[in-house]
Amino acid sequence: MPRGSELWSRAHTLTSILALLSLIAVCVLFFFLGKWQWDRTQDILDAKRAASTAAVSMTDVFQPMKSEDYGRTVTAFGAFSSLDQVRVASRLSSESVAGEWIVSSFTLDTGRSVAVVRGWVPEGAVFATSEQQVNIKGVLQPSESFYDSAGDQKGKVVVIDSRQLSELWNADLLDGFIVMQDQELVIANAPELVPPTIATGDVAFPLQNFFYAIQWWIFALFAVAVYVRWLILGSKLRT
Amino acid sequence: MNKISTALLAFRIMAWVTGVVLAVASVWALYGYVLLNYGTEGGKPFLYSILWIAHGWLYFAYLIAAVNLAFLLRFPIFKTLALLLAGTIPFASFYADFVMHRYVGSRPVKQAPTR
């Protein structure tokens, strides 16, 4: 290892000073490239989160549903049908009380229909509904596939599956179903709203930009290490 | 095996590993941006992103191997820079490996600089 004075004199040669200036320029450049990627990581995350939480019209949700559509908040305009309606057995209220969920066909203004969970009622309880056109807001869920072989329980449905409901109601329902969270119409004695099973999870992390940021900063440190090594080797050769 | 032979072998391994990953990622990028919808956010498959991240870390290992070899061979700065940049240009690292082997093979046998 060369002495400090040798390194100092090596560092004062014209080549070393030019190399040092280049090193500083490279480090500044790499730092800002890393920061750019870091900021981009945050921007992409913010944009994806904003897009996933914003309510989207049901008519804009592509069919068949994709996995990223599950848990999305959707709005829809149309009317409920009280004829195409089922009770789903053994379901809990928002306060975990056993009862039934009421699922109705909801005809959108486009003419297509979608299954909507209107809410919870105690087992066998009567409730009020309206067939008037209404705006609703809810959370999109994939069709349920558990208990698939359980079949009906005395006229009640066990799973909420758009294909099964399509057959039952002789309608062409859209994929998945909506768990209603709000509707503009206030109806006394209406089913009690229930929380969705699948809520929106966090969006995919932009790994590529994140690692690029880290890598640019590591490259800057590496450039410093190379410069120091070059100085040491140069001093050794001179001595 | 002397220091230069060891450094040359390390460089060869990194030049090929980094070069193959970069070539695959570049061809995939070309195909993805021209024929698929990679220009929009979220349009890229997860494996594609992983491949580019892997290239970043492999390139770091390539840099270490290349700088080590350049120091041992006492390369001037611009030749060293060209060697380092070869890991970022598709297929250039294969050529760099070929050139380095030819260079080391053609130079007179002499001892590596002492540390």
XYZ file of N, CA, C and O in Angstrom, chain B residues 18-63:
184
model
N -23.629 -12.040 -19.180
C -24.261 -10.719 -19.347
C -24.729 -10.537 -20.785
O -25.830 -10.025 -21.032
N -23.895 -10.971 -21.734
C -24.213 -10.806 -23.156
C -25.446 -11.590 -23.570
O -26.293 -11.076 -24.306
N -25.563 -12.828 -23.077
C -26.729 -13.655 -23.436
C -28.002 -13.039 -22.857
O -29.019 -12.900 -23.564
N -27.930 -12.621 -21.583
C -29.121 -12.013 -20.952
C -29.505 -10.721 -21.685
O -30.683 -10.482 -21.975
N -28.496 -9.917 -22.022
C -28.775 -8.654 -22.720
C -29.358 -8.915 -24.117
O -30.301 -8.230 -24.550
N -28.806 -9.912 -24.811
C -29.299 -10.223 -26.166
C -30.759 -10.673 -26.116
O -31.591 -10.201 -26.900
N -31.069 -11.568 -25.165
C -32.444 -12.066 -25.043
C -33.391 -10.908 -24.697
O -34.454 -10.736 -25.316
N -32.972 -10.082 -23.716
C -33.818 -8.961 -23.279
C -34.022 -7.955 -24.418
O -35.118 -7.411 -24.585
N -32.976 -7.721 -25.219
C -33.073 -6.742 -26.309
C -33.996 -7.235 -27.417
O -34.829 -6.472 -27.928
N -33.853 -8.511 -27.778
C -34.724 -9.075 -28.824
C -36.176 -9.054 -28.336
O -37.096 -8.691 -29.076
N -36.356 -9.403 -27.066
C -37.701 -9.406 -26.465
C -38.281 -7.973 -26.483
O -39.462 -7.767 -26.803
N -37.433 -6.992 -26.143
C -37.888 -5.590 -26.110
C -38.312 -5.133 -27.506
O -39.356 -4.506 -27.689
N -37.501 -5.490 -28.487
C -37.795 -5.106 -29.878
C -39.135 -5.700 -30.313
O -40.005 -5.007 -30.853
N -39.293 -6.991 -30.034
C -40.529 -7.700 -30.376
C -41.712 -7.091 -29.618
O -42.771 -6.825 -30.199
N -41.499 -6.834 -28.316
C -42.572 -6.319 -27.458
C -43.026 -4.923 -27.847
O -44.222 -4.649 -27.894
N -42.066 -4.034 -28.135
C -42.440 -2.652 -28.449
C -42.990 -2.500 -29.868
O -43.824 -1.639 -30.124
N -42.513 -3.363 -30.783
C -42.975 -3.244 -32.174
C -44.301 -3.984 -32.379
O -45.241 -3.434 -32.937
N -44.373 -5.214 -31.877
C -45.544 -6.041 -32.172
C -46.565 -6.122 -31.029
O -47.743 -6.307 -31.260
N -46.107 -6.013 -29.794
C -47.030 -6.075 -28.652
C -47.196 -4.659 -28.104
O -46.640 -3.702 -28.624
N -47.911 -4.548 -27.004
C -48.247 -3.215 -26.513
C -47.387 -2.818 -25.315
O -47.909 -2.418 -24.280
N -46.033 -2.914 -25.460
C -45.166 -2.659 -24.303
C -45.005 -1.167 -24.010
O -44.470 -0.801 -22.976
N -45.436 -0.312 -24.930
C -45.270 1.126 -24.718
C -46.153 1.663 -23.606
O -45.844 2.661 -22.985
N -47.247 0.962 -23.325
C -48.154 1.431 -22.281
C -47.779 0.808 -20.950
O -47.256 -0.289 -20.904
N -48.048 1.550 -19.858
C -47.722 1.064 -18.521
C -48.490 -0.232 -18.240
O -49.663 -0.347 -18.558
N -47.799 -1.162 -17.633
C -48.450 -2.400 -17.221
C -48.593 -3.410 -18.335
O -49.112 -4.485 -18.137
N -48.086 -3.048 -19.541
C -48.218 -3.963 -20.655
C -47.110 -5.002 -20.722
O -47.150 -5.891 -21.552
N -46.100 -4.857 -19.826
C -44.947 -5.762 -19.908
C -45.108 -6.941 -18.954
O -45.528 -6.750 -17.823
N -44.728 -8.157 -19.423
C -44.803 -9.302 -18.514
C -43.770 -9.170 -17.386
O -42.744 -8.496 -17.540
N -44.049 -9.853 -16.275
C -43.183 -9.784 -15.097
C -41.778 -10.309 -15.418
O -40.776 -9.719 -15.024
N -41.719 -11.411 -16.187
C -40.423 -12.026 -16.510
C -39.541 -11.070 -17.311
O -38.308 -11.055 -17.162
N -40.177 -10.251 -18.141
C -39.439 -9.271 -18.946
C -38.720 -8.273 -18.028
O -37.538 -7.975 -18.215
N -39.448 -7.771 -17.033
C -38.851 -6.830 -16.080
C -37.721 -7.496 -15.296
O -36.666 -6.900 -15.078
N -37.959 -8.750 -14.882
C -36.948 -9.481 -14.111
C -35.665 -9.632 -14.935
O -34.551 -9.511 -14.418
N -35.827 -9.867 -16.224
C -34.673 -10.063 -17.109
C -33.812 -8.794 -17.150
O -32.574 -8.863 -17.083
N -34.460 -7.627 -17.240
C -33.710 -6.370 -17.288
C -33.064 -6.054 -15.938
O -31.941 -5.521 -15.889
N -33.777 -6.383 -14.856
C -33.184 -6.178 -13.519
C -31.951 -7.082 -13.389
O -30.901 -6.654 -12.917
N -32.092 -8.338 -13.838
C -30.975 -9.298 -13.775
C -29.792 -8.770 -14.583
O -28.638 -8.862 -14.147
N -30.069 -8.184 -15.743
C -28.976 -7.656 -16.550
C -28.233 -6.557 -15.793
O -26.999 -6.479 -15.847
N -28.974 -5.729 -15.045
C -28.339 -4.655 -14.263
C -27.341 -5.202 -13.264
O -26.199 -4.715 -13.170
N -27.745 -6.247 -12.527
C -26.829 -6.825 -11.522
C -25.693 -7.598 -12.185
O -24.549 -7.554 -11.717
N -26.003 -8.313 -13.257
C -24.948 -9.056 -13.962
C -23.933 -8.079 -14.555
O -22.724 -8.343 -14.556
N -24.429 -6.959 -15.049
C -23.531 -5.957 -15.623
C -22.586 -5.412 -14.549
O -21.419 -5.116 -14.830
N -23.096 -5.312 -13.322
C -22.234 -4.854 -12.220
C -21.079 -5.846 -12.011
O -19.919 -5.451 -11.847
N -21.404 -7.142 -12.045
C -20.360 -8.177 -11.920
C -19.413 -8.111 -13.128
O -18.192 -8.286 -12.993
N -19.973 -7.831 -14.299
C -19.159 -7.677 -15.520
C -18.171 -6.512 -15.340
O -17.004 -6.619 -15.711
N -18.663 -5.403 -14.781
C -17.811 -4.230 -14.552
C -16.612 -4.594 -13.676
O -15.477 -4.211 -13.967
